[in-house]
CSV table of C-alpha atoms (C1' of nucleotides) in Angstrom, one decimal:
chain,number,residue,atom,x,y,z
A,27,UNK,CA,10.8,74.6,3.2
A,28,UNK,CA,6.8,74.6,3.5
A,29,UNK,CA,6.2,71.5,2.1
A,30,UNK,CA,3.1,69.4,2.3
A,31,UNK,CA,3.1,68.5,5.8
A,32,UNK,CA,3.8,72.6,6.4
A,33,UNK,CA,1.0,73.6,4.1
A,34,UNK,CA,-1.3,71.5,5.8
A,35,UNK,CA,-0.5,72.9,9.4
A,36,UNK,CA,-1.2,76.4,7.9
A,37,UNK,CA,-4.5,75.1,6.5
A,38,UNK,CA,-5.7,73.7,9.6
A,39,UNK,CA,-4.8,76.9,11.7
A,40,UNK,CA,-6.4,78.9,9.3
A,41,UNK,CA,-9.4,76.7,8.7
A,42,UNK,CA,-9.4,77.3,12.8
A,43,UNK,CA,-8.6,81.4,12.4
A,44,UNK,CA,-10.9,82.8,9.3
A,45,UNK,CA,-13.2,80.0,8.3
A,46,UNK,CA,-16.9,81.9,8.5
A,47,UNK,CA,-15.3,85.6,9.1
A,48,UNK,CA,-15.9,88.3,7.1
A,49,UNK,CA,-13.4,90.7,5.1
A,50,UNK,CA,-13.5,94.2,6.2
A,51,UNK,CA,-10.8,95.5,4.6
A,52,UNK,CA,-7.2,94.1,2.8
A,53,UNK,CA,-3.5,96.0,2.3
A,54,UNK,CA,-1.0,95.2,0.0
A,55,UNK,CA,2.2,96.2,1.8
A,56,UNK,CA,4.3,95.1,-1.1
A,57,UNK,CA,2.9,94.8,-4.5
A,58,UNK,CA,5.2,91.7,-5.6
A,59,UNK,CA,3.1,89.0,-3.0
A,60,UNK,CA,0.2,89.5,-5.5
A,61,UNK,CA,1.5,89.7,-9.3
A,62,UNK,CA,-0.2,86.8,-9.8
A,63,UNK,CA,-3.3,89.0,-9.8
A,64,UNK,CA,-3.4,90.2,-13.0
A,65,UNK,CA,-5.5,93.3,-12.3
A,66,UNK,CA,-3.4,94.4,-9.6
A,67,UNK,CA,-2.8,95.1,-6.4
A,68,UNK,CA,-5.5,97.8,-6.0
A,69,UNK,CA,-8.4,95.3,-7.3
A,70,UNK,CA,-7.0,92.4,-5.6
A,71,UNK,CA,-7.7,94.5,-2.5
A,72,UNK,CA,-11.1,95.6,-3.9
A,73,UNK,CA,-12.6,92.7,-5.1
A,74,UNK,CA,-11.6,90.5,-1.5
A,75,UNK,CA,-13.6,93.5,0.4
A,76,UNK,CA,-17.1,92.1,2.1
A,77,UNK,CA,-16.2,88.5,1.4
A,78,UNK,CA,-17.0,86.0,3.7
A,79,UNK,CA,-14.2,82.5,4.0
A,80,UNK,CA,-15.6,79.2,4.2
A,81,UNK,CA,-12.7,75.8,4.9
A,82,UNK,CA,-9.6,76.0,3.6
A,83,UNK,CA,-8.7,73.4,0.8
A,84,UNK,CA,-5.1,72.1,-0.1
A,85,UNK,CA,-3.7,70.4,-2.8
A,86,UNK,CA,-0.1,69.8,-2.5
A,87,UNK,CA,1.8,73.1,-1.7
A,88,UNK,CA,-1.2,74.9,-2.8
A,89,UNK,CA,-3.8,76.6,-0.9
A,90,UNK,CA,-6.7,78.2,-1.9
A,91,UNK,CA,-9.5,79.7,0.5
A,92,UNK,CA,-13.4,79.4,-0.8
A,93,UNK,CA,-15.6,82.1,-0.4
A,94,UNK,CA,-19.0,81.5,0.2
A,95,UNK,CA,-20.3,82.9,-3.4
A,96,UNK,CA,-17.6,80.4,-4.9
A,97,UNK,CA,-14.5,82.5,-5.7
A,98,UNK,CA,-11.2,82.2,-3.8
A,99,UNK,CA,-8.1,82.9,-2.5
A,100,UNK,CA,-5.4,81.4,-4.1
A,101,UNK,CA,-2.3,81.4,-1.8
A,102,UNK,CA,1.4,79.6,-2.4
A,103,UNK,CA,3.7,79.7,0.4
A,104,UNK,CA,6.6,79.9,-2.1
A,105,UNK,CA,9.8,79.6,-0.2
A,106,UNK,CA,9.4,81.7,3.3
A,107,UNK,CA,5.5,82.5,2.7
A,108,UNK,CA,3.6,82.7,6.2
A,109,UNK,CA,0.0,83.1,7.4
A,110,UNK,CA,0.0,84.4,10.6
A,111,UNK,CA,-2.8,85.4,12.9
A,112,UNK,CA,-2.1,88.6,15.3
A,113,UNK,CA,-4.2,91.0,17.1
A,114,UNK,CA,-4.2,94.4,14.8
A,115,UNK,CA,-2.4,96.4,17.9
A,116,UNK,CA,0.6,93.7,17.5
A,117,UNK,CA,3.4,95.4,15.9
A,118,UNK,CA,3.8,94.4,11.9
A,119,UNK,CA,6.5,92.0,11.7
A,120,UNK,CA,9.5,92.4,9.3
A,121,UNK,CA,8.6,91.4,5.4
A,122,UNK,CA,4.7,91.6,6.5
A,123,UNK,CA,3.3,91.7,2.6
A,124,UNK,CA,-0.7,92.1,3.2
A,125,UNK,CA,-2.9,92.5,5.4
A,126,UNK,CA,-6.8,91.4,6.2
A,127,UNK,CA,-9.1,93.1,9.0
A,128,UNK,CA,-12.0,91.4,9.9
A,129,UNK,CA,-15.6,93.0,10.5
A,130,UNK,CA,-15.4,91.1,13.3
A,131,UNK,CA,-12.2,92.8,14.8
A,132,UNK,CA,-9.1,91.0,16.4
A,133,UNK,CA,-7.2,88.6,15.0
A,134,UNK,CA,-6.1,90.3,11.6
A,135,UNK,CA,-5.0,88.1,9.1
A,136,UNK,CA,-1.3,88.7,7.9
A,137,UNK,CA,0.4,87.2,5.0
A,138,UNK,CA,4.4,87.7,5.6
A,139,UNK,CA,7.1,86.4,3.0
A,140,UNK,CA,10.8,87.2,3.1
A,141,UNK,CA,11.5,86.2,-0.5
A,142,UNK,CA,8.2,86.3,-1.9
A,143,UNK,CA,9.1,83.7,-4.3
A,144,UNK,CA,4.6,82.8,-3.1
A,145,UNK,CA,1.8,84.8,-3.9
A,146,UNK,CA,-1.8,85.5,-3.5
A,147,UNK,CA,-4.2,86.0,-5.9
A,148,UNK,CA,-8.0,86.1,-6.7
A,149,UNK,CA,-9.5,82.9,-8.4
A,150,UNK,CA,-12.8,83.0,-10.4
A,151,UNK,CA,-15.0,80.8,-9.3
A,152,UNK,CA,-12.4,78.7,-8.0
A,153,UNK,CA,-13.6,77.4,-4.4
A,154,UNK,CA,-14.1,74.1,-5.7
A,155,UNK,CA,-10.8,73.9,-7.6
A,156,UNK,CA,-8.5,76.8,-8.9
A,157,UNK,CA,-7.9,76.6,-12.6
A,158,UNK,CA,-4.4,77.7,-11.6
A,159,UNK,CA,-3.8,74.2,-9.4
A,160,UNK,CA,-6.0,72.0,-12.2
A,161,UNK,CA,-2.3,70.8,-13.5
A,162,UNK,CA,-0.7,69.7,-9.9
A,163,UNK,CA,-1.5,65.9,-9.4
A,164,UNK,CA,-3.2,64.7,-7.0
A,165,UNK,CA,-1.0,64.7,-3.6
A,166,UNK,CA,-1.0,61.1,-1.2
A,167,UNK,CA,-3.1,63.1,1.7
A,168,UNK,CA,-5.7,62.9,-1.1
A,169,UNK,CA,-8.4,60.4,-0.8
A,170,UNK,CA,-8.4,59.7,-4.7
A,171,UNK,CA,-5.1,59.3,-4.8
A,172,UNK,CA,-3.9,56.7,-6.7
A,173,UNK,CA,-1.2,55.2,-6.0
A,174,UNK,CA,-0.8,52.7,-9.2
A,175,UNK,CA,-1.6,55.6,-11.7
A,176,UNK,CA,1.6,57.8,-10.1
A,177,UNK,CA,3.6,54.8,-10.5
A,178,UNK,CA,2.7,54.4,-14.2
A,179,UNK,CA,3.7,57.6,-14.7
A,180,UNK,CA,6.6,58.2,-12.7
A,181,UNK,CA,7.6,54.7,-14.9
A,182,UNK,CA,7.6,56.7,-18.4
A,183,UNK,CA,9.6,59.1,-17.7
A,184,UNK,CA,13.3,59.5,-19.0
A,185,UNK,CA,14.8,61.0,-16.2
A,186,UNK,CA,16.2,60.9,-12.9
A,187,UNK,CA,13.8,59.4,-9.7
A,188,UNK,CA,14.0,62.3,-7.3
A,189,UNK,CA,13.2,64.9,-10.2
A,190,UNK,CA,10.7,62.9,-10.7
A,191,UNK,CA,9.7,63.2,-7.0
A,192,UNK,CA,9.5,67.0,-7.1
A,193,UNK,CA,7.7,67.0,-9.8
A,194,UNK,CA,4.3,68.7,-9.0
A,195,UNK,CA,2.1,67.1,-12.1
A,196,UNK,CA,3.1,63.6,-10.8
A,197,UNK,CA,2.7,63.1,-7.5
A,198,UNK,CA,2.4,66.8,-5.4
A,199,UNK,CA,3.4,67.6,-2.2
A,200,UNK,CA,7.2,66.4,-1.9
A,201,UNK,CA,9.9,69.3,-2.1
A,202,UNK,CA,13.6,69.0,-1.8
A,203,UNK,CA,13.9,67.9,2.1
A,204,UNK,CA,11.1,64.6,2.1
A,205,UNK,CA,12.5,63.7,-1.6
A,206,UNK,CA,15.7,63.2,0.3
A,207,UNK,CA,14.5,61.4,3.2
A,208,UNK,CA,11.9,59.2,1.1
A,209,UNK,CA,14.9,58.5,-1.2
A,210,UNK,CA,17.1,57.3,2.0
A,211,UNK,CA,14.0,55.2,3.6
A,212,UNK,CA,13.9,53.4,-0.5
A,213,UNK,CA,17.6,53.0,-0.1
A,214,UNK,CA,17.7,55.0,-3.6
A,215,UNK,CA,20.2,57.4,-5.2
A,216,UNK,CA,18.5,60.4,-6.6
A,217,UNK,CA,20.2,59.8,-10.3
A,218,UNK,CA,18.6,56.1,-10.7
A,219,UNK,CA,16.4,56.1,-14.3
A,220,UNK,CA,12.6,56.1,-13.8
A,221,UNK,CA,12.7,53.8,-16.4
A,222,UNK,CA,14.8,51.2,-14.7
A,223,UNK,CA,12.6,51.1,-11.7
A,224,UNK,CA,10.8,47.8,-11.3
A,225,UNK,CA,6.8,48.7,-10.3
A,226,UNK,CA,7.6,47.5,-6.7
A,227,UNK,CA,10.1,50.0,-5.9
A,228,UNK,CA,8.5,52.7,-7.5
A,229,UNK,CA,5.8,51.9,-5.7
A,230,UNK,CA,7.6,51.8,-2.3
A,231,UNK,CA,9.4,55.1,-3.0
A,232,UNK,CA,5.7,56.8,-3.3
A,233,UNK,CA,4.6,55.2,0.0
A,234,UNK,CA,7.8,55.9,1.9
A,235,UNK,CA,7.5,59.7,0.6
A,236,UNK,CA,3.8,59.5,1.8
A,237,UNK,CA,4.8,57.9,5.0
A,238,UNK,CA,7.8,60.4,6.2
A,239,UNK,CA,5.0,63.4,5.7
A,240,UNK,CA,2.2,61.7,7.7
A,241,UNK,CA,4.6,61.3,10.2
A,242,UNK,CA,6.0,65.3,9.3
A,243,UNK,CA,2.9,66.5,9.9
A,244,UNK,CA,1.8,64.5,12.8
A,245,UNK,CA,5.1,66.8,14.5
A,246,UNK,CA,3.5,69.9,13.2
A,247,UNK,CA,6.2,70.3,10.2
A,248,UNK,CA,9.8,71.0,9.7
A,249,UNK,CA,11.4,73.5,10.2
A,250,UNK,CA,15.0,74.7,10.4
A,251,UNK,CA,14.8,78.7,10.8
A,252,UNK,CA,12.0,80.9,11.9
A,253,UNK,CA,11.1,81.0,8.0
A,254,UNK,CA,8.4,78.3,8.4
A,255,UNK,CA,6.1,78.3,10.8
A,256,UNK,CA,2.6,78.1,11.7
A,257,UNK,CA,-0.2,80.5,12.0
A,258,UNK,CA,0.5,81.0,15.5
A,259,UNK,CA,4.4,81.7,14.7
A,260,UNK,CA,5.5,78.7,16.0
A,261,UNK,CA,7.5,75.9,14.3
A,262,UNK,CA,7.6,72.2,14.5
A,263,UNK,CA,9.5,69.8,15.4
A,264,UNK,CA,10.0,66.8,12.8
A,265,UNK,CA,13.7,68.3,12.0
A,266,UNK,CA,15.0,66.7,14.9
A,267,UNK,CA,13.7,63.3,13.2
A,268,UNK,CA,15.6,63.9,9.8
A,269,UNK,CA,18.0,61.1,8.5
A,270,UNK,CA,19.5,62.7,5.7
A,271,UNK,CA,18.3,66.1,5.2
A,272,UNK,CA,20.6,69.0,6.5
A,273,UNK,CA,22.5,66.7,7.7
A,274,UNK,CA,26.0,66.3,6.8
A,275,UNK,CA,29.1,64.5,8.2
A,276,UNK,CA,26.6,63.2,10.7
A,277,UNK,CA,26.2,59.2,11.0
A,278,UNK,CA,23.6,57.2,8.8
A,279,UNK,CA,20.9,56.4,11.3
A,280,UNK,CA,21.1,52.8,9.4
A,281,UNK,CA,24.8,51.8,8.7
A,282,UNK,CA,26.7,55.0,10.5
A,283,UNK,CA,28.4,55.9,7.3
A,284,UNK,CA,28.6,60.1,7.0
A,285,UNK,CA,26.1,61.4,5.3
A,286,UNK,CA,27.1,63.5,2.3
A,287,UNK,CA,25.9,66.5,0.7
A,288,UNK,CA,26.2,67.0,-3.5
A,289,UNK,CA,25.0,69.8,-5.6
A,290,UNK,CA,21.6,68.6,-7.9
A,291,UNK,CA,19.1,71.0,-9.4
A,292,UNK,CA,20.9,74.2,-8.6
A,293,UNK,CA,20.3,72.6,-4.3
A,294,UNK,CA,21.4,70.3,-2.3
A,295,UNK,CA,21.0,66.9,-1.9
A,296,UNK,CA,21.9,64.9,1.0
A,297,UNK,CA,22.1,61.0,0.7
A,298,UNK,CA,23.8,57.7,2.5
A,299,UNK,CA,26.9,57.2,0.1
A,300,UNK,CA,26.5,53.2,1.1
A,301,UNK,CA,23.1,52.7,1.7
A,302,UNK,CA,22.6,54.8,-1.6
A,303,UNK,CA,24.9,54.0,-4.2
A,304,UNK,CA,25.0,55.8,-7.6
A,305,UNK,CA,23.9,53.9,-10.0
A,306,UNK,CA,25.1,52.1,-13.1
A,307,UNK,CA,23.6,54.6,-15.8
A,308,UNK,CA,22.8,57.5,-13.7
A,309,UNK,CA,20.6,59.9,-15.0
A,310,UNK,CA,20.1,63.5,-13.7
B,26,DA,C1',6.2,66.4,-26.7
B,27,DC,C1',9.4,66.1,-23.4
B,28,DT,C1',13.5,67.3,-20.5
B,29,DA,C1',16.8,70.5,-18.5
B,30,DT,C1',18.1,75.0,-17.1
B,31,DA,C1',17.7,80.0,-15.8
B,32,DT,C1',15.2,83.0,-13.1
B,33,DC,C1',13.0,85.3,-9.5
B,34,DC,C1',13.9,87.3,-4.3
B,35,DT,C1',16.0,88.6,0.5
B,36,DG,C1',18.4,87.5,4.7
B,37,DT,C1',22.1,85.0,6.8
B,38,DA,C1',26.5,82.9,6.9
B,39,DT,C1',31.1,82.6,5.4
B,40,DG,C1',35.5,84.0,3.2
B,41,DC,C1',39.1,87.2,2.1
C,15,DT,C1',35.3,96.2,9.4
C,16,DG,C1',33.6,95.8,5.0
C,17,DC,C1',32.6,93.9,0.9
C,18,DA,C1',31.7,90.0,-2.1
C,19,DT,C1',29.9,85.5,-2.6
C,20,DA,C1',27.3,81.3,-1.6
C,21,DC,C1',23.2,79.4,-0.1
C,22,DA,C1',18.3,78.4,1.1
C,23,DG,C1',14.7,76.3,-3.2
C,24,DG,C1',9.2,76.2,-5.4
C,25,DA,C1',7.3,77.0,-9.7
C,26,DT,C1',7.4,78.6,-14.2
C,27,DA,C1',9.3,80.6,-18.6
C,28,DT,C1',12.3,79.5,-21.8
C,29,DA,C1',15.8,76.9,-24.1
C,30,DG,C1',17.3,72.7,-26.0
DNA sequence: ACTATATCCTGTATGC
DNA sequence: TGCATACAGGATATAG
Protein backbone atom coordinates (compact mmCIF):
# COMPACT_ATOMS: atom_id res chain seq x y z
CA UNK A 1 0.00 0.00 0.00
CA UNK A 2 2.23 3.25 0.93
CA UNK A 3 4.97 2.47 -0.97
CA UNK A 4 7.70 4.74 -2.11
CA UNK A 5 6.03 6.95 -4.33
CA UNK A 6 3.17 7.12 -1.16
CA UNK A 7 5.82 7.84 1.35
CA UNK A 8 7.19 10.49 -0.51
CA UNK A 9 3.79 12.41 -1.00
CA UNK A 10 3.46 12.22 2.83
CA UNK A 11 6.93 13.70 3.19
CA UNK A 12 6.37 16.47 0.93
CA UNK A 13 3.01 17.48 2.64
CA UNK A 14 4.53 17.29 5.79
CA UNK A 15 7.77 18.90 4.95
CA UNK A 16 4.93 21.68 3.84
CA UNK A 17 2.62 21.17 7.27
CA UNK A 18 5.34 20.90 10.40
CA UNK A 19 8.75 21.79 9.04
CA UNK A 20 9.90 24.83 11.53
CA UNK A 21 6.74 24.31 14.15
CA UNK A 22 7.11 23.73 17.48
CA UNK A 23 5.62 20.69 19.67
CA UNK A 24 3.34 21.83 22.37
CA UNK A 25 2.04 18.85 23.39
CA UNK A 26 1.62 14.89 21.96
CA UNK A 27 -1.18 11.94 22.77
CA UNK A 28 -0.91 8.42 22.45
CA UNK A 29 -4.51 7.37 21.70
CA UNK A 30 -3.34 3.79 21.40
CA UNK A 31 -0.25 2.55 22.91
CA UNK A 32 0.48 -0.14 20.03
CA UNK A 33 1.50 2.92 17.11
CA UNK A 34 4.58 3.49 19.43
CA UNK A 35 6.08 0.02 20.81
CA UNK A 36 8.90 0.74 18.94
CA UNK A 37 9.68 3.20 21.72
CA UNK A 38 11.17 1.24 24.09
CA UNK A 39 10.47 3.54 27.11
CA UNK A 40 7.05 3.89 26.34
CA UNK A 41 4.26 5.55 25.48
CA UNK A 42 4.28 8.11 28.34
CA UNK A 43 8.12 9.18 27.51
CA UNK A 44 7.63 9.07 23.89
CA UNK A 45 5.09 11.81 24.58
CA UNK A 46 7.48 13.54 27.09
CA UNK A 47 10.59 13.53 25.44
CA UNK A 48 8.80 15.03 21.81
CA UNK A 49 7.34 17.97 24.10
CA UNK A 50 9.03 21.63 23.16
CA UNK A 51 10.69 20.21 20.08
CA UNK A 52 11.01 22.08 17.16
CA UNK A 53 10.78 19.88 13.26
CA UNK A 54 13.16 20.78 10.63
CA UNK A 55 12.62 18.81 6.68
CA UNK A 56 11.40 15.69 6.51
CA UNK A 57 13.88 12.92 5.15
CA UNK A 58 12.88 9.51 3.45
CA UNK A 59 14.52 6.54 2.72
CA UNK A 60 12.46 3.97 1.14
CA UNK A 61 9.24 3.35 3.16
CA UNK A 62 10.92 5.08 5.97
CA UNK A 63 10.45 8.44 7.36
CA UNK A 64 12.05 10.07 9.97
CA UNK A 65 11.52 13.82 11.00
CA UNK A 66 14.83 15.83 12.31
CA UNK A 67 14.59 17.98 15.10
CA UNK A 68 16.60 20.92 15.25
CA UNK A 69 18.96 19.63 18.24
CA UNK A 70 19.46 16.41 16.06
CA UNK A 71 17.11 13.74 17.34
CA UNK A 72 14.06 12.49 15.40
CA UNK A 73 11.00 11.13 14.62
CA UNK A 74 11.09 7.86 13.31
CA UNK A 75 7.69 7.06 11.53
CA UNK A 76 6.70 3.77 9.17
CA UNK A 77 3.53 3.96 7.53
CA UNK A 78 3.27 0.08 7.93
CA UNK A 79 0.29 -1.02 6.04
CA UNK A 80 -2.68 1.74 6.53
CA UNK A 81 -0.40 4.31 8.49
CA UNK A 82 -1.47 8.09 7.77
CA UNK A 83 -0.28 11.59 8.49
CA UNK A 84 -2.85 13.80 8.32
CA UNK A 85 -3.11 17.51 9.02
CA UNK A 86 -6.64 18.81 10.60
CA UNK A 87 -7.59 21.75 12.51
CA UNK A 88 -7.85 20.52 16.37
CA UNK A 89 -11.82 21.46 16.35
CA UNK A 90 -12.07 18.68 13.42
CA UNK A 91 -13.62 15.72 14.76
CA UNK A 92 -10.89 12.62 15.47
CA UNK A 93 -11.25 10.30 12.73
CA UNK A 94 -11.71 6.53 13.34
CA UNK A 95 -8.28 4.48 14.33
CA UNK A 96 -6.66 8.21 15.05
CA UNK A 97 -3.42 6.67 17.16
CA UNK A 98 -1.58 10.05 18.32
CA UNK A 99 -1.80 13.22 18.37
CA UNK A 100 0.57 16.56 18.03
CA UNK A 101 -0.62 20.31 19.03
CA UNK A 102 1.44 22.86 17.91
CA UNK A 103 2.43 26.08 20.07
CA UNK A 104 1.52 27.68 17.16
CA UNK A 105 -2.20 26.41 17.14
CA UNK A 106 -4.22 24.97 14.14
CA UNK A 107 -3.33 22.42 12.05
CA UNK A 108 -2.67 19.54 14.69
CA UNK A 109 -0.73 16.88 13.57
CA UNK A 110 -2.53 13.42 13.57
CA UNK A 111 -1.05 10.04 13.00
CA UNK A 112 -4.03 7.50 12.11
CA UNK A 113 -3.42 3.64 11.29
CA UNK A 114 -6.13 1.04 11.05
CA UNK A 115 -3.83 -1.97 11.47
CA UNK A 116 -1.02 -0.43 13.02
CA UNK A 117 1.24 -2.82 11.53
CA UNK A 118 3.64 1.17 11.45
CA UNK A 119 4.92 2.92 14.24
CA UNK A 120 6.47 5.97 15.64
CA UNK A 121 9.26 6.21 17.75
CA UNK A 122 12.05 8.51 19.13
CA UNK A 123 15.53 8.32 17.47
CA UNK A 124 18.70 9.37 19.31
CA UNK A 125 20.46 11.59 17.46
CA UNK A 126 19.07 10.29 14.39
CA UNK A 127 18.18 13.50 12.11
CA UNK A 128 20.90 12.71 9.95
CA UNK A 129 20.22 9.01 9.72
CA UNK A 130 18.21 6.61 12.13
CA UNK A 131 20.29 3.76 13.36
CA UNK A 132 16.98 1.93 12.90
CA UNK A 133 16.89 2.61 8.83
CA UNK A 134 21.09 2.20 8.70
CA UNK A 135 20.21 -1.55 7.15
CA UNK A 136 17.53 -0.44 4.29
CA UNK A 137 19.56 0.18 0.98
CA UNK A 138 19.69 2.92 -0.64
CA UNK A 139 16.19 3.47 -2.60
CA UNK A 140 16.42 4.75 -6.71
CA UNK A 141 14.97 8.46 -5.63
CA UNK A 142 18.35 8.57 -3.95
CA UNK A 143 21.07 10.49 -5.50
CA UNK A 144 23.81 7.94 -4.50
CA UNK A 145 22.06 5.36 -5.68
CA UNK A 146 23.85 2.95 -7.50
CA UNK A 147 22.47 1.25 -9.79
CA UNK A 148 25.45 -1.32 -10.76
CA UNK A 149 26.05 -2.12 -6.96
CA UNK A 150 22.05 -3.23 -6.58
CA UNK A 151 22.56 -5.36 -9.56
CA UNK A 152 25.60 -7.15 -8.10
CA UNK A 153 23.77 -7.89 -5.44
CA UNK A 154 20.45 -8.73 -6.51
CA UNK A 155 22.94 -11.24 -8.85
CA UNK A 156 24.18 -13.41 -5.74
CA UNK A 157 21.34 -14.18 -4.48
CA UNK A 158 19.74 -17.76 -4.53
CA UNK A 159 16.31 -16.91 -4.87
CA UNK A 160 13.42 -15.79 -6.71
CA UNK A 161 13.60 -12.02 -8.60
CA UNK A 162 10.57 -10.38 -7.20
CA UNK A 163 11.63 -11.39 -3.51
CA UNK A 164 14.39 -10.06 -4.39
CA UNK A 165 12.62 -6.84 -5.35
CA UNK A 166 10.90 -6.45 -1.99
CA UNK A 167 13.72 -6.87 -0.30
CA UNK A 168 14.41 -3.70 1.67
CA UNK A 169 18.46 -4.15 2.20
CA UNK A 170 18.77 -4.43 -1.65
CA UNK A 171 17.20 -1.95 -3.32
CA UNK A 172 14.29 -0.07 -0.97
CA UNK A 173 11.24 1.44 -1.81
CA UNK A 174 9.33 -1.35 -4.03
CA UNK A 175 6.39 -3.25 -2.11
CA UNK A 176 4.13 -5.81 -3.56
CA UNK A 177 1.99 -3.57 -6.21
CA UNK A 178 5.32 -1.74 -8.26
CA UNK A 179 7.22 -5.28 -7.89
CA UNK A 180 4.32 -6.53 -10.05
CA UNK A 181 4.14 -3.88 -12.50
CA UNK A 182 8.09 -3.52 -12.76
CA UNK A 183 8.06 -7.34 -13.29
CA UNK A 184 5.26 -6.95 -16.20
CA UNK A 185 7.18 -3.73 -17.88
CA UNK A 186 10.70 -6.59 -17.73
CA UNK A 187 8.41 -9.08 -19.18
CA UNK A 188 9.55 -11.33 -16.06
CA UNK A 189 7.82 -14.03 -13.95
CA UNK A 190 8.33 -13.40 -10.27
CA UNK A 191 9.91 -17.14 -9.69
CA UNK A 192 12.93 -16.55 -12.32
CA UNK A 193 16.55 -17.24 -10.33
CA UNK A 194 18.55 -14.13 -9.46
CA UNK A 195 21.22 -16.09 -10.42
CA UNK A 196 20.11 -16.75 -13.98
CA UNK A 197 19.68 -13.14 -14.73
CA UNK A 198 22.08 -11.86 -17.23
CA UNK A 199 23.50 -8.09 -15.82
CA UNK A 200 21.31 -6.44 -18.56
CA UNK A 201 18.07 -7.54 -17.37
CA UNK A 202 18.70 -7.24 -13.91
CA UNK A 203 19.59 -4.06 -14.65
CA UNK A 204 16.49 -3.15 -16.70
CA UNK A 205 14.20 -4.73 -14.01
CA UNK A 206 15.76 -1.95 -11.39
CA UNK A 207 15.19 0.90 -13.90
CA UNK A 208 11.64 -0.20 -14.92
CA UNK A 209 10.80 -0.53 -10.94
CA UNK A 210 12.45 2.99 -10.67
CA UNK A 211 10.58 4.24 -13.65
CA UNK A 212 6.79 2.98 -12.75
CA UNK A 213 7.35 5.03 -9.26
CA UNK A 214 8.65 8.33 -10.78
CA UNK A 215 5.77 8.13 -12.83
CA UNK A 216 3.60 6.81 -9.31
CA UNK A 217 4.44 9.64 -7.71
CA UNK A 218 4.29 12.23 -10.36
CA UNK A 219 0.14 11.02 -9.96
CA UNK A 220 0.41 11.65 -6.30
CA UNK A 221 0.48 7.76 -5.45
CA UNK A 222 -1.75 4.75 -5.57
CA UNK A 223 -4.33 4.10 -4.00
CA UNK A 224 -7.18 1.60 -4.03
CA UNK A 225 -9.24 2.32 -0.64
CA UNK A 226 -9.26 5.38 1.58
CA UNK A 227 -6.33 3.51 3.47
CA UNK A 228 -3.64 5.56 1.69
CA UNK A 229 -3.82 8.87 1.34
CA UNK A 230 -2.03 12.05 1.72
CA UNK A 231 -1.75 14.57 4.40
CA UNK A 232 -4.67 16.39 3.23
CA UNK A 233 -6.88 12.97 3.14
CA UNK A 234 -6.81 12.75 -0.33
CA UNK A 235 -5.61 9.85 -2.60
CA UNK A 236 -4.01 9.66 -5.86
CA UNK A 237 -4.60 8.59 -8.87
CA UNK A 238 -1.77 6.21 -10.57
CA UNK A 239 -4.28 3.15 -9.92
CA UNK A 240 -6.05 3.94 -12.87
CA UNK A 241 -2.60 3.51 -14.75
CA UNK A 242 -1.87 -0.16 -13.29
CA UNK A 243 -1.21 -3.06 -15.82
CA UNK A 244 -1.15 -5.85 -13.69
CA UNK A 245 -1.73 -5.01 -10.21
CA UNK A 246 -5.34 -5.60 -8.89
CA UNK A 247 -6.15 -6.41 -11.86
CA UNK A 248 -7.46 -9.69 -12.75
CA UNK A 249 -9.42 -11.19 -15.72
CA UNK A 250 -8.76 -7.82 -17.23
CA UNK A 251 -6.76 -7.68 -20.72
CA UNK A 252 -2.86 -7.34 -20.83
CA UNK A 253 -2.40 -3.78 -21.85
CA UNK A 254 0.41 -5.40 -24.24
CA UNK A 255 -0.90 -8.75 -25.78
CA UNK A 256 -4.78 -8.70 -24.33
CA UNK A 257 -4.22 -12.01 -22.66
CA UNK A 258 -6.24 -12.00 -18.92
CA UNK A 259 -4.24 -11.17 -16.48
CA UNK A 260 -3.93 -13.71 -13.60
CA UNK A 261 -3.76 -13.62 -10.10
CA UNK A 262 -1.59 -16.55 -7.91
CA UNK A 263 -0.84 -16.77 -4.33
CA UNK A 264 3.31 -15.86 -3.45
CA UNK A 265 4.59 -14.82 -0.10
CA UNK A 266 1.40 -15.29 1.85
CA UNK A 267 -0.13 -12.17 -1.10
CA UNK A 268 -1.02 -11.89 -4.25
CA UNK A 269 0.73 -11.58 -7.31
CA UNK A 270 -0.69 -10.53 -10.49
CA UNK A 271 1.27 -11.23 -13.82
CA UNK A 272 0.74 -11.59 -17.79
CA UNK A 273 0.55 -15.57 -18.13
CA UNK A 274 2.11 -14.92 -21.88
CA UNK A 275 4.05 -12.04 -21.68
CA UNK A 276 5.44 -13.65 -18.33
CA UNK A 277 6.00 -17.20 -18.56
CA UNK A 278 7.21 -19.32 -15.68
CA UNK A 279 10.32 -20.27 -15.99
CA UNK A 280 12.42 -23.33 -16.58
CA UNK A 281 13.79 -23.77 -12.90
CA UNK A 282 11.58 -21.54 -11.01
CA UNK A 283 12.57 -20.58 -7.77
CA UNK A 284 10.30 -18.99 -5.14
C1' DA B 1 25.46 -16.92 6.50
C1' DC B 2 21.61 -17.20 4.00
C1' DT B 3 16.75 -18.19 2.77
C1' DA B 4 11.94 -19.09 3.87
C1' DT B 5 8.03 -18.78 6.81
C1' DA B 6 5.02 -17.20 10.72
C1' DT B 7 3.41 -13.33 12.95
C1' DC B 8 1.35 -9.02 14.03
C1' DC B 9 -3.43 -6.12 13.31
C1' DT B 10 -8.35 -4.47 11.87
C1' DG B 11 -11.94 -3.59 8.54
C1' DT B 12 -14.25 -5.16 4.57
C1' DA B 13 -15.95 -8.56 1.49
C1' DT B 14 -17.60 -13.03 0.65
C1' DG B 15 -19.63 -17.67 1.54
C1' DC B 16 -22.66 -20.79 3.89
C1' DT C 1 -29.38 -12.38 9.66
C1' DG C 2 -25.37 -13.98 11.59
C1' DC C 3 -21.27 -16.20 11.94
C1' DA C 4 -16.91 -17.80 9.97
C1' DT C 5 -13.35 -17.22 6.81
C1' DA C 6 -10.32 -14.90 3.41
C1' DC C 7 -7.84 -11.04 2.26
C1' DA C 8 -5.13 -6.68 2.22
C1' DG C 9 0.78 -6.94 3.11
C1' DG C 10 5.55 -4.32 5.44
C1' DA C 11 8.98 -5.65 8.40
C1' DT C 12 10.95 -8.60 11.61
C1' DA C 13 11.61 -12.66 14.69
C1' DT C 14 12.35 -17.17 14.26
C1' DA C 15 12.92 -21.53 12.03
C1' DG C 16 15.24 -24.28 8.78
Amino acid sequence: MPELPEVEVVRRGLAAGIAGRQIARVEVLHPRPVRRHLLGADDFATQLQGRTFTEPCRRGKYLWLPFADGDALLAHLGMSGQFRLDAAEAAIAPNTRVLFTFGDGDPQLRFVDQRMFGGLSVSPDGAELPAEVAHIGRDPFDPQFDLGAAVAKLRTKRTGVKRALLDQQLVSGIGNIYADEALWRARLHYARATDSLPRAAAAALITAAAAVMREALAEGGTSFDSLYVNVNGSSGYFNRSLAVYGREGHPCPRCGTPIRREAFMNRSSYRCPRCQRVPRHARL
